[in-house]
Each structure stands twice: as C-alpha cells, then as structure tokens.
PDB file of C-alpha atoms in Angstrom:
ATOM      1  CA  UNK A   1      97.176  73.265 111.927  1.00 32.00           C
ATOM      2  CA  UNK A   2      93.710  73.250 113.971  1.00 32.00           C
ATOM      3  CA  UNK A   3      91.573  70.646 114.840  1.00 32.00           C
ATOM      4  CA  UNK A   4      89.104  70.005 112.786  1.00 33.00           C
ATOM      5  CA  UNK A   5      85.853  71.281 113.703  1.00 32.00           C
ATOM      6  CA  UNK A   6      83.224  68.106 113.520  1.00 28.00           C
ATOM      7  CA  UNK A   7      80.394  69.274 111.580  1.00 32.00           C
ATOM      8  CA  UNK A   8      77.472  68.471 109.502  1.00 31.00           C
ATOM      9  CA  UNK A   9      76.525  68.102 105.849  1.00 29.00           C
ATOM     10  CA  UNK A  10      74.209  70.511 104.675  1.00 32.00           C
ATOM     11  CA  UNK A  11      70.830  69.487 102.963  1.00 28.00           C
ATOM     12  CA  UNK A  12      71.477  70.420  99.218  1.00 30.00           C
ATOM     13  CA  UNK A  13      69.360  70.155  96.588  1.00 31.00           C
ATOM     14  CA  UNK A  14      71.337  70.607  93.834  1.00 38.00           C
ATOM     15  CA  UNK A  15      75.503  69.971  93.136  1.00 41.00           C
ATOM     16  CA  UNK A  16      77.645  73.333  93.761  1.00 46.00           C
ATOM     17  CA  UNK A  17      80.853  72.737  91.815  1.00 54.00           C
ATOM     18  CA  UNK A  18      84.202  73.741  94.035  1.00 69.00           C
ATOM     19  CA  UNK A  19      86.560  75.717  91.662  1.00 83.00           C
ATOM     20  CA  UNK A  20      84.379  74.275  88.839  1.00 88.00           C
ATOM     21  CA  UNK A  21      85.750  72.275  85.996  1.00 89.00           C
ATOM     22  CA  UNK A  22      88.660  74.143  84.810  1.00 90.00           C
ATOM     23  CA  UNK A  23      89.305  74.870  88.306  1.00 92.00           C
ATOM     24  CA  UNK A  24      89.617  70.878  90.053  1.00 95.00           C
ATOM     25  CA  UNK A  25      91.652  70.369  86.568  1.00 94.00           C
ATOM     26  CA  UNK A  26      93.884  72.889  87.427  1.00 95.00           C
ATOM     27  CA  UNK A  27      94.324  71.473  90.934  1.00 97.00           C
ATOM     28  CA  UNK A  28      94.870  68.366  89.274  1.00 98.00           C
ATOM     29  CA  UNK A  29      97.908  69.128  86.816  1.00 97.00           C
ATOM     30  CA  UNK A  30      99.670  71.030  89.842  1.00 98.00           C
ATOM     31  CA  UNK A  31      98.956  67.737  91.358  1.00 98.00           C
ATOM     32  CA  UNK A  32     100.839  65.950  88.520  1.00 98.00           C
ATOM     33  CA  UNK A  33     103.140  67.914  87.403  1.00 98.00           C
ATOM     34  CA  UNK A  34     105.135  67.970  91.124  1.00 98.00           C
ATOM     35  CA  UNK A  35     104.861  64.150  91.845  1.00 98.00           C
ATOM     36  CA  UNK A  36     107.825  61.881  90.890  1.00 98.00           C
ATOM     37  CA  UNK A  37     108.102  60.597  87.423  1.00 98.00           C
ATOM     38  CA  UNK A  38     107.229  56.799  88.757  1.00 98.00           C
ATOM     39  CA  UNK A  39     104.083  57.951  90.712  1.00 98.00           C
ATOM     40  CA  UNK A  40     103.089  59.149  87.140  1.00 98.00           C
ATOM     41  CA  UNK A  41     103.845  56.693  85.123  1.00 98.00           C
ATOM     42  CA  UNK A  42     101.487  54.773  87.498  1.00 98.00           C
ATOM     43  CA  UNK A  43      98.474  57.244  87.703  1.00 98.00           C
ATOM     44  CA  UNK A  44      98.670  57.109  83.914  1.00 98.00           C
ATOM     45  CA  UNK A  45      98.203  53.620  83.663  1.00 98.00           C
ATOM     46  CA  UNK A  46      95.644  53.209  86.356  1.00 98.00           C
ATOM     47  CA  UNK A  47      93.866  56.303  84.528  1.00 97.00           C
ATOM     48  CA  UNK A  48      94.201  54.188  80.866  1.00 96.00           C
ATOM     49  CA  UNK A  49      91.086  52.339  81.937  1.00 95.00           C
ATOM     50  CA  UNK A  50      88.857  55.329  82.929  1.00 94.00           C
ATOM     51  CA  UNK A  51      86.991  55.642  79.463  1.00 90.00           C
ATOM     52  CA  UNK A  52      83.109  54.440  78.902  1.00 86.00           C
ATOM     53  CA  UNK A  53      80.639  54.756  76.556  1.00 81.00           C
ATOM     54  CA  UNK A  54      77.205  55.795  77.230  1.00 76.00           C
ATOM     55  CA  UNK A  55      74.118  57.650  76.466  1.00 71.00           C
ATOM     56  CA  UNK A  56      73.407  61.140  77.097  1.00 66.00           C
ATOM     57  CA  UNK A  57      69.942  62.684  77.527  1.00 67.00           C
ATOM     58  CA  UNK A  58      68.845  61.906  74.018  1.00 73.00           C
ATOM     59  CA  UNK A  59      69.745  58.884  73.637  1.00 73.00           C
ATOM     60  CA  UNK A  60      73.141  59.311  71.891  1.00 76.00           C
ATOM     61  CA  UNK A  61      76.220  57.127  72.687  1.00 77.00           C
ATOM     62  CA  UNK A  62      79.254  59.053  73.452  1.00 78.00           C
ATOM     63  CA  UNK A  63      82.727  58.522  74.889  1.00 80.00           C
ATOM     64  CA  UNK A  64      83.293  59.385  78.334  1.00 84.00           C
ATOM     65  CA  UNK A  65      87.246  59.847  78.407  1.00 88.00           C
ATOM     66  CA  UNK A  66      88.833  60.156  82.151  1.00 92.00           C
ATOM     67  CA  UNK A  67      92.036  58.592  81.286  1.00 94.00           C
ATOM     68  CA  UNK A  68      94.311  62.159  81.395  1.00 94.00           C
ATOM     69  CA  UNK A  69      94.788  63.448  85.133  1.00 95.00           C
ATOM     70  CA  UNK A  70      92.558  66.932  84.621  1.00 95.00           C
ATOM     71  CA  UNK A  71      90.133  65.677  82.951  1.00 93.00           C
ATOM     72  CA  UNK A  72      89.979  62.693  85.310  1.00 95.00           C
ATOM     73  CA  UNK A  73      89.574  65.785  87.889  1.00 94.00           C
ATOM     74  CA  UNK A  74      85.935  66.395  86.338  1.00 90.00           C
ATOM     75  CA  UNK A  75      84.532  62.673  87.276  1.00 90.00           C
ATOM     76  CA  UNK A  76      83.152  63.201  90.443  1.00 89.00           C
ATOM     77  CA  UNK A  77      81.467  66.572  89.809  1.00 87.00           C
ATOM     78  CA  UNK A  78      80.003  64.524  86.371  1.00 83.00           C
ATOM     79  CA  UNK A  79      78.786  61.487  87.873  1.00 82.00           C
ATOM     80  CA  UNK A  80      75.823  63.102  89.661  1.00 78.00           C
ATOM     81  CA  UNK A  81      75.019  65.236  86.028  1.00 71.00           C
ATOM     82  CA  UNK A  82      71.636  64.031  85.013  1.00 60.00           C
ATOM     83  CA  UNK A  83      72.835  63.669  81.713  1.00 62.00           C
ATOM     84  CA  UNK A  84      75.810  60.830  82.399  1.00 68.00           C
ATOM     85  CA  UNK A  85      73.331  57.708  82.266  1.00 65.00           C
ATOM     86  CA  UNK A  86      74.607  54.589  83.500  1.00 69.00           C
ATOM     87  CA  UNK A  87      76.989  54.539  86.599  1.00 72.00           C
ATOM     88  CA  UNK A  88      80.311  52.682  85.741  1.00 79.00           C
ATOM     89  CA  UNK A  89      80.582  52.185  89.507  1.00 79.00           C
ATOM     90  CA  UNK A  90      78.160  51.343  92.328  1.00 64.00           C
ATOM     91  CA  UNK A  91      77.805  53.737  95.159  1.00 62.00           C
ATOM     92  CA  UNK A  92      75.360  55.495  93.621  1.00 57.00           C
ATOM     93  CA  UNK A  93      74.838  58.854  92.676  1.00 63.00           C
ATOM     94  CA  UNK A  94      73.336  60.585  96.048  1.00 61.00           C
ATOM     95  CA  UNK A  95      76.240  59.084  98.302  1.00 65.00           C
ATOM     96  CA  UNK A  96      78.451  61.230  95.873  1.00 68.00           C
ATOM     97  CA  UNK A  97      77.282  64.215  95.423  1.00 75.00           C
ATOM     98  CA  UNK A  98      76.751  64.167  99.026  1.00 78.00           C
ATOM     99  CA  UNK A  99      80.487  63.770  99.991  1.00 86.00           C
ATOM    100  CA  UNK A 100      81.572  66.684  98.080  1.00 88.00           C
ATOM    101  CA  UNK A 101      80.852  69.025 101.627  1.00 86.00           C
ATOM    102  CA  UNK A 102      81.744  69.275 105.141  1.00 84.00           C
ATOM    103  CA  UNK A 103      79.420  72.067 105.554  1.00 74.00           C
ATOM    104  CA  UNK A 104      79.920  73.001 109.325  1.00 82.00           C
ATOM    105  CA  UNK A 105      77.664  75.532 110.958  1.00 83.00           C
ATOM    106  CA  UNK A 106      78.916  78.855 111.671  1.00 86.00           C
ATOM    107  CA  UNK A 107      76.898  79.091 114.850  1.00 76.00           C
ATOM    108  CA  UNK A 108      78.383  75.779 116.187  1.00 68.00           C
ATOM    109  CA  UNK A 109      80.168  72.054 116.211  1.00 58.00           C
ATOM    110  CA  UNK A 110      77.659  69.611 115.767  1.00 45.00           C
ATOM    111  CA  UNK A 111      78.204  65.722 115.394  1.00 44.00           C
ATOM    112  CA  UNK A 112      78.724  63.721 112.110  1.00 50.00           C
ATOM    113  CA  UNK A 113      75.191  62.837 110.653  1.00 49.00           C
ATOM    114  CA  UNK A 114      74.692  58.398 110.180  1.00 48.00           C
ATOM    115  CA  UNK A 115      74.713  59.108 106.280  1.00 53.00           C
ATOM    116  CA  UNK A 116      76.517  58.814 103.986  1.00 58.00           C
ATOM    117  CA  UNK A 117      79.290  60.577 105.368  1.00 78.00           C
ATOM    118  CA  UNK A 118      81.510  64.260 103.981  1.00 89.00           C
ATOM    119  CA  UNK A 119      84.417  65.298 102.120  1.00 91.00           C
ATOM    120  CA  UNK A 120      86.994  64.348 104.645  1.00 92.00           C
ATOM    121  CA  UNK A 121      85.714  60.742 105.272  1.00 91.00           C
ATOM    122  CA  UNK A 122      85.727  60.617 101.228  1.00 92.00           C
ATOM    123  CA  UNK A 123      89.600  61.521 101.063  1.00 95.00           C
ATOM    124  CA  UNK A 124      89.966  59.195 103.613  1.00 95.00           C
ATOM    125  CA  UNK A 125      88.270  56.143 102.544  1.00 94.00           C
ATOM    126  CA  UNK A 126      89.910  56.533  99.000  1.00 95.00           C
ATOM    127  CA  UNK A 127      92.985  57.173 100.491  1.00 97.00           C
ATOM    128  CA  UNK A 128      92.376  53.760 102.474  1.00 97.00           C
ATOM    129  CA  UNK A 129      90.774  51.862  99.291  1.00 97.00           C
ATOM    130  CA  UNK A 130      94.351  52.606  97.084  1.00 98.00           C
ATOM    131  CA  UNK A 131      96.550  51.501 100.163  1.00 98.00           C
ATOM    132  CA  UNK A 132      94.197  48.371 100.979  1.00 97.00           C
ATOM    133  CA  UNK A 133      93.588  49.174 104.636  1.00 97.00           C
ATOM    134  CA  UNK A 134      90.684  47.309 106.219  1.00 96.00           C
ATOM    135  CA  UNK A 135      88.699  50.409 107.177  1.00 93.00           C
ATOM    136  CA  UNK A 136      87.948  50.969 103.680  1.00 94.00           C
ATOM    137  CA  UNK A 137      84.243  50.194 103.374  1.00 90.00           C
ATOM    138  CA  UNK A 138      83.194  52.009  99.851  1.00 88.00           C
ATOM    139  CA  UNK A 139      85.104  52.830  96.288  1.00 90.00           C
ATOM    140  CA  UNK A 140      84.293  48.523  96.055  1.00 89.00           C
ATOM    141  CA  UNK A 141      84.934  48.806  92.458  1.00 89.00           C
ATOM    142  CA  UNK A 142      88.540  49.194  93.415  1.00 94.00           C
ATOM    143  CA  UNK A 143      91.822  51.568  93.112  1.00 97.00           C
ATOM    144  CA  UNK A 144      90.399  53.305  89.768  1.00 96.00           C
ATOM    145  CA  UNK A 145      87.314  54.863  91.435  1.00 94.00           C
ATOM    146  CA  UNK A 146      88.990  55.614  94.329  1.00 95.00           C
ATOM    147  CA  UNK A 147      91.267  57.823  92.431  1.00 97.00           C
ATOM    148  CA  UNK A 148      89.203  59.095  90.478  1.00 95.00           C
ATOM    149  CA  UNK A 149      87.606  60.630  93.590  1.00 94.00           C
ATOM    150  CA  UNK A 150      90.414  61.079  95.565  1.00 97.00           C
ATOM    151  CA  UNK A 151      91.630  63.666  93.210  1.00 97.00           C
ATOM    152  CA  UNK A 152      88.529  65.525  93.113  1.00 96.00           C
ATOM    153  CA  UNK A 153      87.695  65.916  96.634  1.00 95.00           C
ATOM    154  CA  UNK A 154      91.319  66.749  98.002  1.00 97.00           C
ATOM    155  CA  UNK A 155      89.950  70.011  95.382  1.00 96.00           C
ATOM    156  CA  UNK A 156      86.899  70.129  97.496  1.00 95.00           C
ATOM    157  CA  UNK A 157      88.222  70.306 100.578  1.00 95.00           C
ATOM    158  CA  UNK A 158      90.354  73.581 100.172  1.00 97.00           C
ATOM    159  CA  UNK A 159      87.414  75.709  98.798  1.00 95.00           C
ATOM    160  CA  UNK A 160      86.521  77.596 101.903  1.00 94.00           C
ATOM    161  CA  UNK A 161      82.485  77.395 101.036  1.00 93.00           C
ATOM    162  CA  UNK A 162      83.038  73.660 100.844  1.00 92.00           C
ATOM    163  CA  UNK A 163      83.509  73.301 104.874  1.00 91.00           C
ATOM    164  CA  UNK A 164      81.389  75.953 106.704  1.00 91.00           C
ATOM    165  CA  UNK A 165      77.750  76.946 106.471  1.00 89.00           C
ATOM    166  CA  UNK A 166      75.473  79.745 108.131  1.00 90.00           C
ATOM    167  CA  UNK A 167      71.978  77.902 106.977  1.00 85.00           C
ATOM    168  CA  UNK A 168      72.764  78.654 103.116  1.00 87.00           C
ATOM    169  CA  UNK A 169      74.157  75.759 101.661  1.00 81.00           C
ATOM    170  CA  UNK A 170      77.639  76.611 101.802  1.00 84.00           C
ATOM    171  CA  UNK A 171      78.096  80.027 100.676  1.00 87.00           C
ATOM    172  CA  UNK A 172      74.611  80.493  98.345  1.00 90.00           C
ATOM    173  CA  UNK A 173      73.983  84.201  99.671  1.00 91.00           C
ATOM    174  CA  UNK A 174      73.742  86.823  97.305  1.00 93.00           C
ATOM    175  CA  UNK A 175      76.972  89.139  97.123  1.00 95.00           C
ATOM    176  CA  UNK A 176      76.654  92.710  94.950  1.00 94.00           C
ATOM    177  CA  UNK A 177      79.678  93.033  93.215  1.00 92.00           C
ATOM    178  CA  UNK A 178      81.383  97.012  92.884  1.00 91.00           C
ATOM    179  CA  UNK A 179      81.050  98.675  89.693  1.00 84.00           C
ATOM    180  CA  UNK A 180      78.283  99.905  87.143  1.00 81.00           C
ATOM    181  CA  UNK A 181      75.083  97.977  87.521  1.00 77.00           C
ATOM    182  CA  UNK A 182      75.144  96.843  91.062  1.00 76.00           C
ATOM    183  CA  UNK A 183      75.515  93.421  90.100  1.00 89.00           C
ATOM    184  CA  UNK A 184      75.115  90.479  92.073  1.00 93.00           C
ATOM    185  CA  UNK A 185      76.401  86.758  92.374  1.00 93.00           C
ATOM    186  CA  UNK A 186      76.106  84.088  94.664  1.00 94.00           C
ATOM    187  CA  UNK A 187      79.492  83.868  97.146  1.00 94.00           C
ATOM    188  CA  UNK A 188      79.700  80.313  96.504  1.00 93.00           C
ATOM    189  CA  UNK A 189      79.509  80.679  92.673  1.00 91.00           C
ATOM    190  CA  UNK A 190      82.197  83.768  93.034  1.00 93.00           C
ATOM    191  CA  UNK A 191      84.521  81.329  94.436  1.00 92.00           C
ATOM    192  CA  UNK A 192      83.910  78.553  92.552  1.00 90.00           C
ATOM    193  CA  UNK A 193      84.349  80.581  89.190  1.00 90.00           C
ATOM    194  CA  UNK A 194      87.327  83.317  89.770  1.00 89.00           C
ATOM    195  CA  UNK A 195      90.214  80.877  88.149  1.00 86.00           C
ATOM    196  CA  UNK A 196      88.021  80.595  85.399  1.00 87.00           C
ATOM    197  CA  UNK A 197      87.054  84.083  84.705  1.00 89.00           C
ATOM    198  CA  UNK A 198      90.437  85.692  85.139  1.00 90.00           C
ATOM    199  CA  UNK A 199      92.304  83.205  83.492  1.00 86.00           C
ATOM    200  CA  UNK A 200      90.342  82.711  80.898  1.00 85.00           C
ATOM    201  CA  UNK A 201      89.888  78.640  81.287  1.00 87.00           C
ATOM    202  CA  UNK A 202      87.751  76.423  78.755  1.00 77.00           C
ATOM    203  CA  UNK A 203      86.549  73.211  80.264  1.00 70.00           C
ATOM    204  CA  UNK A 204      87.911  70.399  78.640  1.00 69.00           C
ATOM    205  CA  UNK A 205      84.966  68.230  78.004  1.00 64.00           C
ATOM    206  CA  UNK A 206      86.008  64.590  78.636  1.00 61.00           C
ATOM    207  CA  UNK A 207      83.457  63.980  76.239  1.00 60.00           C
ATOM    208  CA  UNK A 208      85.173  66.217  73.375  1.00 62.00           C
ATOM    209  CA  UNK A 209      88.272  64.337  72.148  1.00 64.00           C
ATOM    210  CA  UNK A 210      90.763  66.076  69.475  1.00 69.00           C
ATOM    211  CA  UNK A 211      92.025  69.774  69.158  1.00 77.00           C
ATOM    212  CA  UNK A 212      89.250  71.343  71.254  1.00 81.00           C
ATOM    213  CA  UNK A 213      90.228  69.099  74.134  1.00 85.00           C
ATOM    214  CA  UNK A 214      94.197  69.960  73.697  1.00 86.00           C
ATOM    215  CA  UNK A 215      93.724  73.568  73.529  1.00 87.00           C
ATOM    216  CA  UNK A 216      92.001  73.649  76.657  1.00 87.00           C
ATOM    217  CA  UNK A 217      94.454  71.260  78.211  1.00 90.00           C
ATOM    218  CA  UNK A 218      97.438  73.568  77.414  1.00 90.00           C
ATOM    219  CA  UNK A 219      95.509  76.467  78.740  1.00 91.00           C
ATOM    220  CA  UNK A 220      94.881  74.539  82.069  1.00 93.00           C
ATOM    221  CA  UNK A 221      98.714  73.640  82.238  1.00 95.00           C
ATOM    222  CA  UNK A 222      99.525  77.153  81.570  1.00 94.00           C
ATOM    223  CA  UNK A 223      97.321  78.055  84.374  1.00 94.00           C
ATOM    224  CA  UNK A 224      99.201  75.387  86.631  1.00 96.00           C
ATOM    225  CA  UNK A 225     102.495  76.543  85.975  1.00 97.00           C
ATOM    226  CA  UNK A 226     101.531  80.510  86.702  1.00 95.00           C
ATOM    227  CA  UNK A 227     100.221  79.411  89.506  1.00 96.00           C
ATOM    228  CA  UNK A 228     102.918  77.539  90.972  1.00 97.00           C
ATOM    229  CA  UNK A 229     104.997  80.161  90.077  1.00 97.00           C
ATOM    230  CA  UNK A 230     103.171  82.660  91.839  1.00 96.00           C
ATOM    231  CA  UNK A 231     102.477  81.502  95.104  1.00 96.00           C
ATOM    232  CA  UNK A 232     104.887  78.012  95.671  1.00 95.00           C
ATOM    233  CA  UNK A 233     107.043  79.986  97.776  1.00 96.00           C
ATOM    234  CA  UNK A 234     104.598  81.445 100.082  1.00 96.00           C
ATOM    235  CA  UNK A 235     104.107  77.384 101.710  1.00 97.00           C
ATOM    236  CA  UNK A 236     106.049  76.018 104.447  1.00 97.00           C
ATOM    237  CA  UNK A 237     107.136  72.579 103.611  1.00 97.00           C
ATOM    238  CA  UNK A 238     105.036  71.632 107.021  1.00 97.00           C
ATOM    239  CA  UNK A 239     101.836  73.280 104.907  1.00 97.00           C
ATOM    240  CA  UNK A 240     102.711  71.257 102.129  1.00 98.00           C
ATOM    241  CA  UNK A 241     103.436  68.001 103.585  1.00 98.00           C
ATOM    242  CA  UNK A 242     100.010  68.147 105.841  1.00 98.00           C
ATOM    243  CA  UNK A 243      98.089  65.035 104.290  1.00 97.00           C
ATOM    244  CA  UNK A 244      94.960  64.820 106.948  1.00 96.00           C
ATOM    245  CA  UNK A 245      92.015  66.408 105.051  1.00 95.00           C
ATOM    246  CA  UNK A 246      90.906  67.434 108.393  1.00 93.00           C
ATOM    247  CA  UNK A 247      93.151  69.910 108.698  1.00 95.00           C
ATOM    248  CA  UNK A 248      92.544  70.909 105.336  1.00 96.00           C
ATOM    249  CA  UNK A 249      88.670  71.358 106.064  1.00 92.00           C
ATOM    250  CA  UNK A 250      88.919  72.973 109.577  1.00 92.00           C
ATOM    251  CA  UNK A 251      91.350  75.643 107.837  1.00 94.00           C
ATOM    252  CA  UNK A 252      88.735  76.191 104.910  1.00 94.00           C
ATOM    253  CA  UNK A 253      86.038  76.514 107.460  1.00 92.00           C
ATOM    254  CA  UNK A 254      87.905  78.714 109.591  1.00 93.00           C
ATOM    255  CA  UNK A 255      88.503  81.196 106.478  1.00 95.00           C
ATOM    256  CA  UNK A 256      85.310  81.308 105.396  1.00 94.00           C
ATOM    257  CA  UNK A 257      84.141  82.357 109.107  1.00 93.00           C
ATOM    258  CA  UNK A 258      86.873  85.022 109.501  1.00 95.00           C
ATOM    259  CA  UNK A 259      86.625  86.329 105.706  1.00 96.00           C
ATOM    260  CA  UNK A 260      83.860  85.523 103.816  1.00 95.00           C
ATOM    261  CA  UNK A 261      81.140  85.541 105.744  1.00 94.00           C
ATOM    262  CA  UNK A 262      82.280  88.369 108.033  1.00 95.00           C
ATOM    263  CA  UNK A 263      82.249  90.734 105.005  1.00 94.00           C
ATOM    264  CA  UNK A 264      78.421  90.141 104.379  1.00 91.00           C
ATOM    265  CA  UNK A 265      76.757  90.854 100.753  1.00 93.00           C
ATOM    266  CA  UNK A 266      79.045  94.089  99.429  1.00 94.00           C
ATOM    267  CA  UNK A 267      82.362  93.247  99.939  1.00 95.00           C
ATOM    268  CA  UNK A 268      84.811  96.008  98.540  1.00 95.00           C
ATOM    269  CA  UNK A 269      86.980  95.640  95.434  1.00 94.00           C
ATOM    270  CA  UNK A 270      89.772  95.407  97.679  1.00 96.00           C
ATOM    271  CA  UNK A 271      87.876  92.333  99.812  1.00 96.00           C
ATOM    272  CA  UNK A 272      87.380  90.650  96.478  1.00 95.00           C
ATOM    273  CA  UNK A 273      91.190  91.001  95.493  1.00 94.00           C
ATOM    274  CA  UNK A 274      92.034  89.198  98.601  1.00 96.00           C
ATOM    275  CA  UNK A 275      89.543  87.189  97.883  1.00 96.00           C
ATOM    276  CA  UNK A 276      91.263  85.977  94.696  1.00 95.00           C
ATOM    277  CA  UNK A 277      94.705  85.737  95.757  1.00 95.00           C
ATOM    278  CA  UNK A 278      93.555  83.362  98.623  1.00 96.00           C
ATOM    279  CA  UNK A 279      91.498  81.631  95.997  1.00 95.00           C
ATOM    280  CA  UNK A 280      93.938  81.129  93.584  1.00 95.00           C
ATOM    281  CA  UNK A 281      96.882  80.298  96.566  1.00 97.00           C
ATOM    282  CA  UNK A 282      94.518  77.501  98.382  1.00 97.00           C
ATOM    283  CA  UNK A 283      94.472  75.880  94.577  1.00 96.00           C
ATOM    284  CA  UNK A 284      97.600  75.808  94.402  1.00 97.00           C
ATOM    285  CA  UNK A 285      98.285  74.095  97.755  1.00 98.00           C
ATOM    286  CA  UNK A 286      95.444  71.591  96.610  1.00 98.00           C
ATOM    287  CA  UNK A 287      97.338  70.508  94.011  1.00 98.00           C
ATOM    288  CA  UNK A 288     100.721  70.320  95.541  1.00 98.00           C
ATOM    289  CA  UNK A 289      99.437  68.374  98.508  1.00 98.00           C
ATOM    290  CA  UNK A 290      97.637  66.038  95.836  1.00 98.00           C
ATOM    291  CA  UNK A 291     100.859  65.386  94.458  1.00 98.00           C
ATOM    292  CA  UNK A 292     102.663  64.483  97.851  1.00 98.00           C
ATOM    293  CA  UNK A 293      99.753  62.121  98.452  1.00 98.00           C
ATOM    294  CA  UNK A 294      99.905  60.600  95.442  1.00 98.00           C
ATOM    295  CA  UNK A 295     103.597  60.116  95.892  1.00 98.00           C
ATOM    296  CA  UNK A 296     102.937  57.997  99.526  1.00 98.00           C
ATOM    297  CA  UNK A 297      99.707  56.098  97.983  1.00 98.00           C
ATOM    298  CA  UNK A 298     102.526  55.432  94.715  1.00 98.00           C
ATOM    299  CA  UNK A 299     103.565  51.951  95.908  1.00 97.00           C
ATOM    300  CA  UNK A 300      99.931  50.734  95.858  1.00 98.00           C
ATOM    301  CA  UNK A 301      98.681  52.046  92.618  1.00 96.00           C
TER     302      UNK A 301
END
C-alpha cells in the first residue's frame, strides 16, 4: 500500500456526508455480518446502551436509538445536525465534524494542522480508546463513543473525496451529468449518493422505531449481501487485512487525483460507470476491513 500522504484539513463550513446515511449503514452491516459471532455478541451489547432522549428543533422529546450496528453507523454524521440538542458525550460538536476529512491538497503534502486533528487520527484514537492504550487522549466518555465513531469514520476514510482536495472542499465542484437537460451535481454529492440512488436505499432514521425502521434495515442488508457478493472476490486477503487508516486515506487520495479530478466537470457515461463500480467496491472493502478490526479490538469491548 503507499504511504500516506500527510495533509491538511480543509476549512468547511458545512458537514458533507461520505456515502450518506444508507451508505455508512451499509458499510456497517458488511462490517457485521463478516466478524465472528463473539465479536458480535459484544458490539451488540456495548451498542444496548447507545439510546437517548432529547429535543429536536421544536422542542419535542424524541428517542435517539443507536443500539443496532447501521444505524449506530449514522451517529457521527448526526451529532453535528443542528437539530440533535444536547451532546451525550463531550468533545464537542466542531472537533467532530472536523475529523470526518483528511482533505490533502492536490497541488502538494503539507503538514498536519495543531487542531483538532483528521479522519485517520480519529480511527486511530478510537481504535486506541477500545484497546486502552495510553495514547488515547479523546472518546473520554469511554469504549461506547469510541465505537460509535470508529465505525463511522473507517466509512469516511475510503470515500475518495474524503482524503484529497484541489481548494474545493473535498470534491464540491460542479460535474454535468450526460443525458437530456445537461444536468449538474456536485462530485462530492455524486459520490456520496450513488449506493443510494441505484439501490434504492431509505435511511433508517434512528429516530423512527417500528416497521419503517425494519424495512429499511432489510433493504440495507440486502444491499450488504449484493455487495459482498459482487465484488468480495476482487480483494487480496493482504487488501483486506490492511488495518492502518493511513493506507486507507493515501489510497482514497490517490484515486481521487488519478480519476476524479483528472476527468474535470463532464465526465462520460462510461467515467461515471467506473465511477460506481469503484464506489460501490471501496464500500465494500470498508466494511470488510471494519469487521477484521472489530474482530482484533473484540477482546477489549
């Protein structure tokens, strides 16, 4: 795998999902799914305490329900959503949304900022939290919200417009897509959303609880198993058993160099069908690499 190529976060303004909901669920029930029967028994019972009550934006008090692996998959894109109210934990919101990124420059390396940090020292210091290493200086609320994070970011950090940059926030150019209409979408978005669109994915609301939320969690498991169908055998067990989220990152950076932004704002219907398979292949190797590290971090859950 290459090195990782040290870059810097990119000034956002507001939170661009990776994969969006449906997606980092999807990522997430690959995840579990292809991790040993003990390791789940123990994310299950470490997830039985991720449920809260709070308000939302008017004022009404609603249950916040983590405690299934996808949905738990949606925490770290919702904690930043105006609309959660009170933290359960106590990072606070800007260090998160900020660690969702490793945006590295296209035009060159440049050194780790002094704030809060990116996506791979995120995977890192949850990874660290769960295991009790010493180097583990945030997630103080303990193993729960470092897994809750843990399984979001490893997501994070195999969407290509997640790790690389050229002064547009990760991927927020305009592309025109072919076809009647000349219609156009931000790259980032494209990405974010193509799992979704072709597959036909509802989010599961963690705030919805009953047949609305098990319909869409049988859709996303149907989506998990087609995808592990599809593309399992086109991993090396080397690819799968790589566990350093830089590696991860410098890969998604170096694809979005050589194939995103190379094709510039009208990529071809055939550029955008290669753009899906990779896509839908780099969730799939999210979620199996998820499930190999939650396997090693097992005996410390």
């Amino acid at each position: 795998m290459r090195k990782l190529m040290i870059g810097s976060l990119a000034c956002i303004s507001g939170l661009a999902l990776a994969w969006d909901a449906p997606g980092h669920e999807v990522v997430a029930q690959i995840a579990f799914d292809h991790c040993l029967p003990a390791t789940q028994t123990k994310i299950i019972a470490l997830l039985s305490h991720a449920k809260w009550t709070t308000e939302n934006e008017h004022g009404t008090q609603i249950v916040r329900d983590y405690t299934n692996p996808a949905t738990a998959a949606r925490f770290a894109d919702d904690i930043v959503d105006a609309i959660w109210g009170k933290n359960p934990f106590s990072e606070g919101k800007q260090r998160y949304k900020e660690w969702h990124y490793l945006n590295h420059e296209l035009s060159g390396a440049i050194e780790h900022p002094t704030g809060p940090g990116d996506v791979v020292q995120a995977i890192n210091q949850a990874m660290w939290r769960i295991e009790g290493d010493s180097r583990a200086k945030v997630y103080k609320k303990g193993k729960l919200e470092a897994l809750l994070f843990l399984i979001h970011f490893v997501g994070d950090a195999h969407q290509p417009l997640h790790c690389a940059d050229s002064h547009d926030t990760g991927g927020h150019f305009n592309i025109f897509l072919p076809g009647p209409g000349n219609h156009k979408m931000m790259a980032h978005k494209w990405w974010d959303g193509e799992a979704k669109r072709v597959k036909h994915l509802t989010a599961s609301l963690a705030t919805v609880i009953g047949p609305s939320l098990n319909a869409a969690l049988a859709t996303i498991k149907g989506c998990a198993d087609d995808f592990y169908a599809a593309y399992r055998g086109g991993f090396t067990s080397t690819q799968i058993n790589d566990l350093k989220p830089q590696d991860w990152a410098s890969d998604s950076f170096t694809y979005a160099k050589n194939s995103i932004y190379s094709v510039g704002n009208h990529p071809t219907q055939a550029q955008l069908d290669t753009w899906r398979e990779a896509a839908f292949k780099d969730m799939t190797l999210a979620g199996l690499r998820l499930g190999k590290m939650f396997d090693k971090l097992a005996s410390h859950l």
